[in-house]
Coordinates of C-alpha atoms in Angstrom, one line a residue:
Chain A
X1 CA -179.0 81.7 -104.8
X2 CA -178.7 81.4 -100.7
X3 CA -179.5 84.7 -99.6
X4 CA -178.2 86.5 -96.8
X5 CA -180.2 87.7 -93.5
X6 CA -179.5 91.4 -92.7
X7 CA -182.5 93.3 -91.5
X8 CA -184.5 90.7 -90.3
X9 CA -184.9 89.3 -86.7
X10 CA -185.4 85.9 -85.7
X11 CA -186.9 84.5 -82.5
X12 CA -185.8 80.7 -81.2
X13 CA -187.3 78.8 -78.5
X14 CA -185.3 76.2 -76.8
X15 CA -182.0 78.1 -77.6
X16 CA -180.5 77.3 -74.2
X17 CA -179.1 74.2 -75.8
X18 CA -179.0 71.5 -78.9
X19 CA -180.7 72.4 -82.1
X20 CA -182.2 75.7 -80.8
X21 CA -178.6 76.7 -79.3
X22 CA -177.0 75.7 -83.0
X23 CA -179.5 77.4 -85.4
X24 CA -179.3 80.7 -83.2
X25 CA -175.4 80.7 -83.6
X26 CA -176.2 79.7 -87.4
X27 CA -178.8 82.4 -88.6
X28 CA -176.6 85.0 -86.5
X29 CA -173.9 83.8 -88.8
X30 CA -176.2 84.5 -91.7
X31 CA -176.3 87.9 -90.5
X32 CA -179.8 87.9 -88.8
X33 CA -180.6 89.3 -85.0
X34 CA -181.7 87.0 -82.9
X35 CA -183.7 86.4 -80.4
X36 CA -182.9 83.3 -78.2
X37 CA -186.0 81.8 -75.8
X38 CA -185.5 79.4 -73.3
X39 CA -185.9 79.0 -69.5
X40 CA -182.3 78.6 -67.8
X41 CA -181.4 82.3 -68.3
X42 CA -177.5 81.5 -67.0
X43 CA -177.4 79.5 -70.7
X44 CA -179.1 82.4 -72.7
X45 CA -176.3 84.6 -71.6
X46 CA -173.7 82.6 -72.3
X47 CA -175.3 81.7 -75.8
X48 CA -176.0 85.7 -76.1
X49 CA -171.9 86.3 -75.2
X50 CA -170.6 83.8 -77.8
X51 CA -173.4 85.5 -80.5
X52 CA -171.7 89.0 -79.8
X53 CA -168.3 87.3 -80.1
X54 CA -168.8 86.6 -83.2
X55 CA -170.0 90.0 -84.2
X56 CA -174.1 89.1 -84.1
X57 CA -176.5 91.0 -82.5
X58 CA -178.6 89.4 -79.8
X59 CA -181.6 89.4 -77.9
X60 CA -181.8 87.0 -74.7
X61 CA -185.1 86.5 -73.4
X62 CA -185.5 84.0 -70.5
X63 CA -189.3 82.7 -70.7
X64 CA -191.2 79.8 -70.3
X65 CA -193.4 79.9 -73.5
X66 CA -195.9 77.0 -71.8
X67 CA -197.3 79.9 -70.7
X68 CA -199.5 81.7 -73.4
X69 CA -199.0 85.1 -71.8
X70 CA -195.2 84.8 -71.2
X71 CA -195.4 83.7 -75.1
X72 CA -197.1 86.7 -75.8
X73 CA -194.7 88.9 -73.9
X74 CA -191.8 87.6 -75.8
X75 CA -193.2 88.5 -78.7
X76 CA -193.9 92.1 -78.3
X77 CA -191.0 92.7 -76.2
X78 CA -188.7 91.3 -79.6
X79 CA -191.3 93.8 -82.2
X80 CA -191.1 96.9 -80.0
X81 CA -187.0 96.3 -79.1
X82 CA -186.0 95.2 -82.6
X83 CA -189.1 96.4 -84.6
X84 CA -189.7 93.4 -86.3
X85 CA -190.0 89.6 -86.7
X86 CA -189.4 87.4 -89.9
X87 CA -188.2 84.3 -89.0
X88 CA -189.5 81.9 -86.0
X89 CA -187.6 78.6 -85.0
X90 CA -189.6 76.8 -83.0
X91 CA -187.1 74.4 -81.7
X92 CA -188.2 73.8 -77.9
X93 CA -188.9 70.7 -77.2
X94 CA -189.0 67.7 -74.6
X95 CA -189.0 63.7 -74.7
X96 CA -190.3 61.6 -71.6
X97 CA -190.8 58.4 -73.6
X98 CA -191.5 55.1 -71.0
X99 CA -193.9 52.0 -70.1
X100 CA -197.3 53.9 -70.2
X101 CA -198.5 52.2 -67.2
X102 CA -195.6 53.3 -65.0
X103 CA -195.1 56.2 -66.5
X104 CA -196.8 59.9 -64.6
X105 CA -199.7 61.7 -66.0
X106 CA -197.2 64.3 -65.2
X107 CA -194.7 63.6 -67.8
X108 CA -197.2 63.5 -70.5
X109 CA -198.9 67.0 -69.9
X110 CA -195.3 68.5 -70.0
X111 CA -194.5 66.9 -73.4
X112 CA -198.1 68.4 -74.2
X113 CA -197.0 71.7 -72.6
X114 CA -194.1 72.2 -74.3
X115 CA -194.2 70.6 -78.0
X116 CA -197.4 71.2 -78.5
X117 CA -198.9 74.2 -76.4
X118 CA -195.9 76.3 -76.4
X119 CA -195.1 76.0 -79.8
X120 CA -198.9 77.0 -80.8
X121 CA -198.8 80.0 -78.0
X122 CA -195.5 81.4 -80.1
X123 CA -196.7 81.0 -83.3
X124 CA -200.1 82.6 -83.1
X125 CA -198.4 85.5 -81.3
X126 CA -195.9 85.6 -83.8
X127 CA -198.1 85.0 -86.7
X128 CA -199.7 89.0 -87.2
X129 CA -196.0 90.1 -87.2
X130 CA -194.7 87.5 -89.7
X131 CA -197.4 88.6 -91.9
X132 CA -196.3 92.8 -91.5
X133 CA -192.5 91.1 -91.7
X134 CA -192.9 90.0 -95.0
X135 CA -194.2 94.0 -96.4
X136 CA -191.1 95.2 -95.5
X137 CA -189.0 92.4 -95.8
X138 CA -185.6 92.9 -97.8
X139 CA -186.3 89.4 -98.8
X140 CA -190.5 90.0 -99.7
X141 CA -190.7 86.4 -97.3
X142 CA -191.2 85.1 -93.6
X143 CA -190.5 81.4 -92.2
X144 CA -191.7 78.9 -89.6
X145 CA -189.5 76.6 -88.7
X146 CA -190.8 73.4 -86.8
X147 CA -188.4 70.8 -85.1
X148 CA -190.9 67.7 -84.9
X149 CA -188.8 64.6 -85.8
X150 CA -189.1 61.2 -87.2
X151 CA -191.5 60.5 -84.1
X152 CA -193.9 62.7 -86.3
X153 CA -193.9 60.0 -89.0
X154 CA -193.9 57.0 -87.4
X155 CA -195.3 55.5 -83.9
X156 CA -193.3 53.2 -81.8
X157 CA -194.2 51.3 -78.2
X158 CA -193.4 53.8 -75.1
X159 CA -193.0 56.9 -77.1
X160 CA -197.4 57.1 -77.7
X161 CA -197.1 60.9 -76.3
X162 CA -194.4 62.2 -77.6
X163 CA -195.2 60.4 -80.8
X164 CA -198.7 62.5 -80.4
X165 CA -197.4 65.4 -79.9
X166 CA -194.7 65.2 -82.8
X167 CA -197.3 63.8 -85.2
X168 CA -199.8 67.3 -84.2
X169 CA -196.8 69.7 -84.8
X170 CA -196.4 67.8 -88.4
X171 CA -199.7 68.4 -89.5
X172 CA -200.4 72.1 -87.6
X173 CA -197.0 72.7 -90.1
X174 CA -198.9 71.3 -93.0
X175 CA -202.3 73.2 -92.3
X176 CA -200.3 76.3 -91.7
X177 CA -198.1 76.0 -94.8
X178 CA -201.8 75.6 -96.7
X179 CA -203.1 78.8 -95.3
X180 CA -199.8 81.3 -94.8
X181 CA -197.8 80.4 -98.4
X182 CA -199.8 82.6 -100.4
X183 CA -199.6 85.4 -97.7
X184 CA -195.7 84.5 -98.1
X185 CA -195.2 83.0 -95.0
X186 CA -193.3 80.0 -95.3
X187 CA -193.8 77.1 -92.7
X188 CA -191.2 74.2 -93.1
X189 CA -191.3 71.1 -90.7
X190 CA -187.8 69.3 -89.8
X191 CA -187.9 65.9 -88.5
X192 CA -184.5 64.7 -87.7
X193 CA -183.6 61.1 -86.0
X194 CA -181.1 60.6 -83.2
X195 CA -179.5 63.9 -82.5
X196 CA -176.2 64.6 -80.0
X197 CA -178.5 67.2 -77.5
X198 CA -179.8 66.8 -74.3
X199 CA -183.3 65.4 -75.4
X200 CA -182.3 61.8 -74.4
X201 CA -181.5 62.5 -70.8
X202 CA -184.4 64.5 -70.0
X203 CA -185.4 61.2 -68.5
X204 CA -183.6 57.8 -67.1
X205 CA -183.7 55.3 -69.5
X206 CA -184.1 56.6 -72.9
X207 CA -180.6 56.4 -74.3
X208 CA -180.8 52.6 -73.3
X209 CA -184.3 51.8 -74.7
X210 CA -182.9 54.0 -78.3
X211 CA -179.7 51.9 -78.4
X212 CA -181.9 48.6 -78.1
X213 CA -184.1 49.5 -80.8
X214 CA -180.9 51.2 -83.5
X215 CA -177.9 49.4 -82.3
X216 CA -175.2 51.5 -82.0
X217 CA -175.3 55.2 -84.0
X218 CA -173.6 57.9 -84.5
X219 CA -175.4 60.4 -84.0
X220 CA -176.4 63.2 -85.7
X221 CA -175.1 67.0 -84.5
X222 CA -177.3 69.9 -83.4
X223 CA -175.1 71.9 -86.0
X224 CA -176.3 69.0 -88.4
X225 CA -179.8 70.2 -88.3
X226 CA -178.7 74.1 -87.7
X227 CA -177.7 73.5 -91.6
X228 CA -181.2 72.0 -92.9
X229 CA -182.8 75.5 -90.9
X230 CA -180.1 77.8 -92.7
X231 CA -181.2 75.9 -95.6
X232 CA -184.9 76.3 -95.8
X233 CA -184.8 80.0 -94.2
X234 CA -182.0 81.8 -97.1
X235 CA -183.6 80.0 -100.4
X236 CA -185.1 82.6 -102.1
X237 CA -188.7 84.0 -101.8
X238 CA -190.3 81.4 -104.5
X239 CA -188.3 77.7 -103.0
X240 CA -190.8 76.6 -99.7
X241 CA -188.7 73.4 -98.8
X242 CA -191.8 72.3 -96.7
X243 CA -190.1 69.0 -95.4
X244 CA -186.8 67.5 -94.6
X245 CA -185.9 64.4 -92.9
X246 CA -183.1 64.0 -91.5
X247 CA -181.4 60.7 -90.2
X248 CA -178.1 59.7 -89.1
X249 CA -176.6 57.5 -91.5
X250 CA -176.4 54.5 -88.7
X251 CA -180.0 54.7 -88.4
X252 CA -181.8 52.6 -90.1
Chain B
X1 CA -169.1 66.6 -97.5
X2 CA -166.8 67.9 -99.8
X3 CA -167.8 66.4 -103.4
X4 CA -164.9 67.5 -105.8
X5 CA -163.5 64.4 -107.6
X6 CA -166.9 62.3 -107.1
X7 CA -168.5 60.5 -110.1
X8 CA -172.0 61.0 -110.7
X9 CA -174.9 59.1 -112.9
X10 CA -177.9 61.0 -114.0
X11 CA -180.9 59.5 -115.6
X12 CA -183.2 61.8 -117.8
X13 CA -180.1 64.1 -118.1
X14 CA -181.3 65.7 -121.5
X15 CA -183.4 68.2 -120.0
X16 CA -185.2 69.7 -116.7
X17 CA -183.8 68.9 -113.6
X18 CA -181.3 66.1 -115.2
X19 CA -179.7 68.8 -117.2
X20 CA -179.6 71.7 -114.3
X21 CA -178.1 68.9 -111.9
X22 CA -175.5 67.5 -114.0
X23 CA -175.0 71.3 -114.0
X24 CA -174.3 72.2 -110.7
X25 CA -172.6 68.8 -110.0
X26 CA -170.2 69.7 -112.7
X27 CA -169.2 72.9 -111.4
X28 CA -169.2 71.9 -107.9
X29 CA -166.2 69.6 -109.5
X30 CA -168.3 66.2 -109.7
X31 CA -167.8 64.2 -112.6
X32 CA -171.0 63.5 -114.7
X33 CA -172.6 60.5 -116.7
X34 CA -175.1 61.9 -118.0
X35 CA -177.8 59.6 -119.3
X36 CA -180.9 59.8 -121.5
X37 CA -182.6 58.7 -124.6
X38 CA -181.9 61.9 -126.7
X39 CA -178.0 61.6 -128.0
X40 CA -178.1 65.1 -129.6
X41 CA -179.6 66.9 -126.8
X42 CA -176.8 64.7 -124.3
X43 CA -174.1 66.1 -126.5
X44 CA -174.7 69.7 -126.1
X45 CA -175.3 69.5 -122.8
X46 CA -171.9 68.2 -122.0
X47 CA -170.2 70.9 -124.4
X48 CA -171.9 73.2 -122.1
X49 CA -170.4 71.1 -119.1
X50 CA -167.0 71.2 -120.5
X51 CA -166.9 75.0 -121.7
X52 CA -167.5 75.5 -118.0
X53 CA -164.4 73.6 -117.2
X54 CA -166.5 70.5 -115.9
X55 CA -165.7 66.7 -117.2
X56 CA -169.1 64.7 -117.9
X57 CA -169.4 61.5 -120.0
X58 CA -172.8 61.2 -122.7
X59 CA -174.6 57.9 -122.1
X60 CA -176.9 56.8 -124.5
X61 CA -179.3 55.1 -122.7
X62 CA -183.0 54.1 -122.1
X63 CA -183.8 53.4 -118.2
X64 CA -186.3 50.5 -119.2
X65 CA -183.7 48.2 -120.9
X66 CA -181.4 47.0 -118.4
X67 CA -178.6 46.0 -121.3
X68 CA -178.3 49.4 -122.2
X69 CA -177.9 50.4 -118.6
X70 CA -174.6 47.9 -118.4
X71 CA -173.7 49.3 -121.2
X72 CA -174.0 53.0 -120.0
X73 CA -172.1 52.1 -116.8
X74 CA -169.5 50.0 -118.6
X75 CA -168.7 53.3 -120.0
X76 CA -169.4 55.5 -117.0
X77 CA -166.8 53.0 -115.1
X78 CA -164.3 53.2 -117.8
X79 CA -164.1 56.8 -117.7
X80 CA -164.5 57.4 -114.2
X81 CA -163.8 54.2 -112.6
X82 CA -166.0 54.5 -109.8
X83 CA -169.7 56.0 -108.6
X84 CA -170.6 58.0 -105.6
X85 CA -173.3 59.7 -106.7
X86 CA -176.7 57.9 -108.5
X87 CA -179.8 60.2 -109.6
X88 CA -182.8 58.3 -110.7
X89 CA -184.0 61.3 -112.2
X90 CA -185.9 60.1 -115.6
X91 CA -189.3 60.3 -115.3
X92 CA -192.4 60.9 -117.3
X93 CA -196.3 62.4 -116.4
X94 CA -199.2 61.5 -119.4
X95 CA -202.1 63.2 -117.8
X96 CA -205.4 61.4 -118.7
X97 CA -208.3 60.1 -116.6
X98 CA -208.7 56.7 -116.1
X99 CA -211.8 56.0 -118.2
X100 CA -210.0 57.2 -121.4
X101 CA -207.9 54.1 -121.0
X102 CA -204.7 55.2 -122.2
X103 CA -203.1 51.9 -121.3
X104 CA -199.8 52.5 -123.2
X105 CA -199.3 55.8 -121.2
X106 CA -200.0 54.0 -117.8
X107 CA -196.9 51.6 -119.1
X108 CA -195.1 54.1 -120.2
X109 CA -195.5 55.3 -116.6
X110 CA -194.9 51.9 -114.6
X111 CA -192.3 51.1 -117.2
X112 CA -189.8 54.7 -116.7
X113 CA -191.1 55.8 -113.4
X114 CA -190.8 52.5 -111.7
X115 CA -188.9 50.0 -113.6
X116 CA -186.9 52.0 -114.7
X117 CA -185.9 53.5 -111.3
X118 CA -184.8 49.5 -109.8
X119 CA -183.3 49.0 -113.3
X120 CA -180.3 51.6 -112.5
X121 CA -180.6 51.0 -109.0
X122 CA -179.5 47.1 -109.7
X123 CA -177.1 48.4 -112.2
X124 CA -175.5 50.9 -109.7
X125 CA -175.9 49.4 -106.3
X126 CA -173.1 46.7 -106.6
X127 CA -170.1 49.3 -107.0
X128 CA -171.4 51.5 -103.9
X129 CA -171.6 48.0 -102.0
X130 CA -168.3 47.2 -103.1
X131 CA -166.8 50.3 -102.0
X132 CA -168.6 51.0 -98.8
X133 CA -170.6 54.1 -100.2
X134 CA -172.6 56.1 -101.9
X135 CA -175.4 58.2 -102.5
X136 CA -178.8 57.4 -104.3
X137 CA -181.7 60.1 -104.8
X138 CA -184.5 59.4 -106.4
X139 CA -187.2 62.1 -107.5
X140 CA -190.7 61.1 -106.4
X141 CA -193.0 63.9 -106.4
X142 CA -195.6 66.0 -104.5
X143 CA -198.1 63.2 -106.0
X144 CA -195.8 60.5 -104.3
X145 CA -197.4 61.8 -101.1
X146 CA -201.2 62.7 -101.4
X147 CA -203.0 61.2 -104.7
X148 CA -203.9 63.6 -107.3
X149 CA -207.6 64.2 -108.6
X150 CA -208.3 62.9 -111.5
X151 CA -205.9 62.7 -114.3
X152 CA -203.3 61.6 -112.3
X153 CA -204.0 58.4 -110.8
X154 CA -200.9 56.3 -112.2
X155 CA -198.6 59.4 -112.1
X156 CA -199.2 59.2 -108.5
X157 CA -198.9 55.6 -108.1
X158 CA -195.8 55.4 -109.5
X159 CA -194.4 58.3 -107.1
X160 CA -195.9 56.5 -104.2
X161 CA -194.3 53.7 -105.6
X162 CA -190.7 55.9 -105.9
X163 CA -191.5 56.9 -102.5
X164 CA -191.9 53.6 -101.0
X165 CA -188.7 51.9 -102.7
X166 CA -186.6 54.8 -101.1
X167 CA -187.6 54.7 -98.0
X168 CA -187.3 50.6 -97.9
X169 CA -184.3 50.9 -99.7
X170 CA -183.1 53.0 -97.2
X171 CA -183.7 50.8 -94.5
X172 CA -181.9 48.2 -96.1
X173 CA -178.9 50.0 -97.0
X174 CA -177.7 53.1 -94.8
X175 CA -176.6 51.6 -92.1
X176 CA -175.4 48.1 -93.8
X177 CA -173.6 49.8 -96.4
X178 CA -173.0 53.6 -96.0
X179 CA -174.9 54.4 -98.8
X180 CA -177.7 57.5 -98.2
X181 CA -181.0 57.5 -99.7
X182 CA -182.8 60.8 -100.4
X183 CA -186.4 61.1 -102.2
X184 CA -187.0 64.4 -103.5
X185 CA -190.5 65.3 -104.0
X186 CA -190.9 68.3 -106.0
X187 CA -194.0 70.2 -106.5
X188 CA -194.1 72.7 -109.5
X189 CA -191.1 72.9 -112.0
X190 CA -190.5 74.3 -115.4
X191 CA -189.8 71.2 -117.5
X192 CA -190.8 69.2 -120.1
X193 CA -193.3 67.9 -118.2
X194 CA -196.6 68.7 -119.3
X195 CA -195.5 68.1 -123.1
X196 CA -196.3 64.2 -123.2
X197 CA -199.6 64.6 -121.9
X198 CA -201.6 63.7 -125.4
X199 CA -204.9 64.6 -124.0
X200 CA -205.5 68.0 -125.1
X201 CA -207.9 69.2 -122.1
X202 CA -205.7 68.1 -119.8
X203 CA -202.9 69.5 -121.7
X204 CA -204.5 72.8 -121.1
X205 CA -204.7 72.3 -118.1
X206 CA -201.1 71.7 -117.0
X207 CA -200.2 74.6 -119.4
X208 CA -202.5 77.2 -117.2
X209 CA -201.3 76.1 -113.7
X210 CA -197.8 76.8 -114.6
X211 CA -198.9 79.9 -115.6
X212 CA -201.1 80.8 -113.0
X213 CA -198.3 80.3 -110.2
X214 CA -194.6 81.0 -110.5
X215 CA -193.2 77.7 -111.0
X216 CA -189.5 76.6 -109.5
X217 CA -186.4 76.6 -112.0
X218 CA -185.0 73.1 -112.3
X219 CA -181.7 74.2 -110.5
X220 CA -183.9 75.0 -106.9
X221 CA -184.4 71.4 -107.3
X222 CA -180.6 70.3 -108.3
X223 CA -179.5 72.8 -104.6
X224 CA -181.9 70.7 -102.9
X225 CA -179.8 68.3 -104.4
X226 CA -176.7 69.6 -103.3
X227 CA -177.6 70.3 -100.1
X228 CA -178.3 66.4 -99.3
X229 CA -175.3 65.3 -100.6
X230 CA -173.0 67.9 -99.2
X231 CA -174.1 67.3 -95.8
X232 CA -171.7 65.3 -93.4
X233 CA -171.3 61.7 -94.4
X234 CA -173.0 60.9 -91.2
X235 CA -176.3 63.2 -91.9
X236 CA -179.2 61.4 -94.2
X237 CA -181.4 63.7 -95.7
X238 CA -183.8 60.8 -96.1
X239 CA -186.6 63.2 -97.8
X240 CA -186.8 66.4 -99.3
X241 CA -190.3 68.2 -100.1
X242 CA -190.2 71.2 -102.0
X243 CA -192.7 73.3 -103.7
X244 CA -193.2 76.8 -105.1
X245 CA -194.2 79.2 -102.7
X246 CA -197.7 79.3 -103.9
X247 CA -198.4 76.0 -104.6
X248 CA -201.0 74.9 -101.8

């Protein structure tokens, strides 16, 4: 039933760390080369070393994907180094949630930048190859996988941009899914609750204003959500899990 | 979450994605109760359970008469003792449009779908309290999530309605008592499905999608399954949509 991901490449953003870092290390495991996409190039290498380790082959490309032309360089530097792309984990991602008033017209065009723009600018680069992936696929398939989260269902006070920008990458999944499953391009949208990564402390605050509104939780792991990517990306060519939400158990 | 040992109920076992669940469950070293109207088809299906080495109890039961739920998990805890695992599965789809006034169909509907859904839950939910645990999925449906044309108007309001229960259910009782909730909401599968729709157009109509596209196999739906309920203890997969690849 699972299948196996020899012969195929897959490129993830935000693989310095948390759910990008774990379902790098996870569709390695599963036997596919990957590329790993971030900014902090020191973590790539380490992430790249520990890939190896394990006897995966890997590709790490230090980028800042708000950029559409960096986006587009990383994607023809991974076709015309590894000669192909099937699988795309877009797993970048950052939370500045706060008092709207207080909070800098700064903070919200990065959480614009980065969940939203950089996520487009690596798909539609990625999206002709996906497409050419899937003709000479061992597996006759090709997946998108979008981290939004449960901020993509549901709105809450001080989170209005992020919330925004989690509830677009939802339905750009959705549309997507509606015009690429025919073409057998798969695109699957995750959207987990509290998870262990560094998303909480991206700015003062947050971990507080989490804890008032969910008590105490035990959060979910990066590797958590790594499994619900394996998941969707080895079913077989005719399963499209399009949606999974994931919470922790504490959260109610 | 390693599942050998655990005790599971299935509703609308005798077929579909009952029967391919109890399946998998069985050989993943669950114990099954597996539940349904049809007695005959119950008993083959756990002689195919136990040739495979599997251990699954028949339970005669109807999900719309709450006696003969107590009665099912009398016997479910009397061979078992316990539950872990709860899969409000049954669940029927008589396509006709609204003007045709099918008004036993659209209780039929409210009656299984619905009713039939808190029935077990109520029957259930008092051993996982007891113990602290437990797991409860519940298959809603792509039409739980966008309304269907017409044809399909109180199909889909009973799935929003299965939809709606889960996710308030949930609320209520993850964190209180460590019991998960997941709501599946399948798209396409090869069941029984289309067969109680008595309206012959429409009949014709659910025959031809199924096979226009390549529908899933009931046991895609039962590894969704499997997936949820194997992950850690502290991972809810609160909702699981799956559909065949060309399925728009």
């Amino acid at each position: 039933m699972f299948e196996r991901l020899e012969n195929t490449v897959a490129l993830v953003t935000g693989a310095s760390s948390g759910i990008g870092r774990a379902a790098a290390l996870r569709l390695a495991q599963s036997g596919a080369v990957v590329a790993i996409v971030a900014r902090r190039a020191d973590r790539l290498e380490a992430l790249a070393a520990e890939i190896r380790r394990n006897g995966g082959i890997v590709l790490p490309i230090a980028a800042d994907i708000t950029s559409s032309d960096e986006a587009i360089a990383v994607v023809t530097r991974i076709t015309s180094e590894l000669g192909r792309l099937d699988t795309l984990i877009n797993a970048a991602g950052l939370m500045l949630n706060g008092p709207s008033i207080e909070s800098p017209l700064s903070e919200w065009d990065r959480m614009i930048d980065i969940n939203l723009r950089g996520l487009i600018y690596v798909t539609k680069a990625a999206l002709p190859h996906l497409i050419d992936a899937v003709a000479s696929s061992p597996r006759n398939v090709a997946d998108v996988v979008n981290i939004s989260s449960v901020a993509g269902r549901f709105a809450a006070p001080q989170v209005a941009i992020y919330n925004a920008t989690k509830f677009a990458v939802t339905a750009a999944t959705e549309a997507w899914r509606q015009e690429f499953t025919r073409r057998s391009v798969r695109f699957s949208v995750i959207e987990p609750g509290a998870t262990a990564t560094e998303l909480f402390d991206q700015k003062a605050g947050q971990r507080e204003g989490f804890a008032s509104m969910f008590g105490e939780v035990e959060q979910m792991h990066p590797q958590d959500i790594a499994e619900a990517v394996a998941f969707i990306v080895t079913n077989p060519r005719r399963v499209a899990i399009n949606e999974i939400v994931l919470r922790p158990t504490d959260q109610a | 979450m390693n599942i050998n040992g655990k005790v599971a109920l299935i509703t609308g076992a005798s077929s579909g994605i009952g029967a391919a669940t109890a399946l998998k469950l069985a050989a993943a070293g669950v114990k099954v109760g597996i539940a349904a109207r049809r007695a005959d088809r119950l008993y083959a299906l756990r002689a195919e359970i136990a040739g495979k080495g599997g251990d699954a109890v028949v339970l005669e039961m109807d999900v719309t008469d709450p006696t003969a739920i107590e009665r099912g998990m009398e016997t479910l805890i009397g061979s078992y003792g316990s539950i872990d695992i709860l899969f409000n599965n049954a669940g029927v789809m008589p396509v006709s449009e609204i003007d045709r006034f099918k008004t036993d169909e659209w209780n039929a509907m409210v009656d299984i779908n619905i009713k039939g859904v808190l029935n077990t839950t109520a029957a259930v939910l008092p051993h996982m309290i007891r113990q602290h645990s437990g797991h409860i999925f519940n298959t809603s449906s792509i039409a739980g999530r966008k309304v269907f044309g017409p044809g399909f108007t109180v199909y889909s309001a009973t799935k929003f309605a299965v939809t709606a229960f889960s996710e308030g259910l949930r609320m209520e009782i993850s964190k209180k008592h460590n019991i998960r909730v997941t709501c599946i909401q399948p798209g396409g599968v090869m069941t029984e499905l289309p067969e109680q729709t008595t309206d012959p157009e429409k009949r014709k109509l659910l025959d031809d999608h199924r096979t226009s596209i390549r529908f899933l196999d009931p046991e895609d739906i039962a590894d969704a399954l499997l997936f949820a309920t194997q992950a850690p203890a502290h991972v809810n997969v609160a909702e699981l949509f799956v559909m065949p690849i060309e399925q728009i």
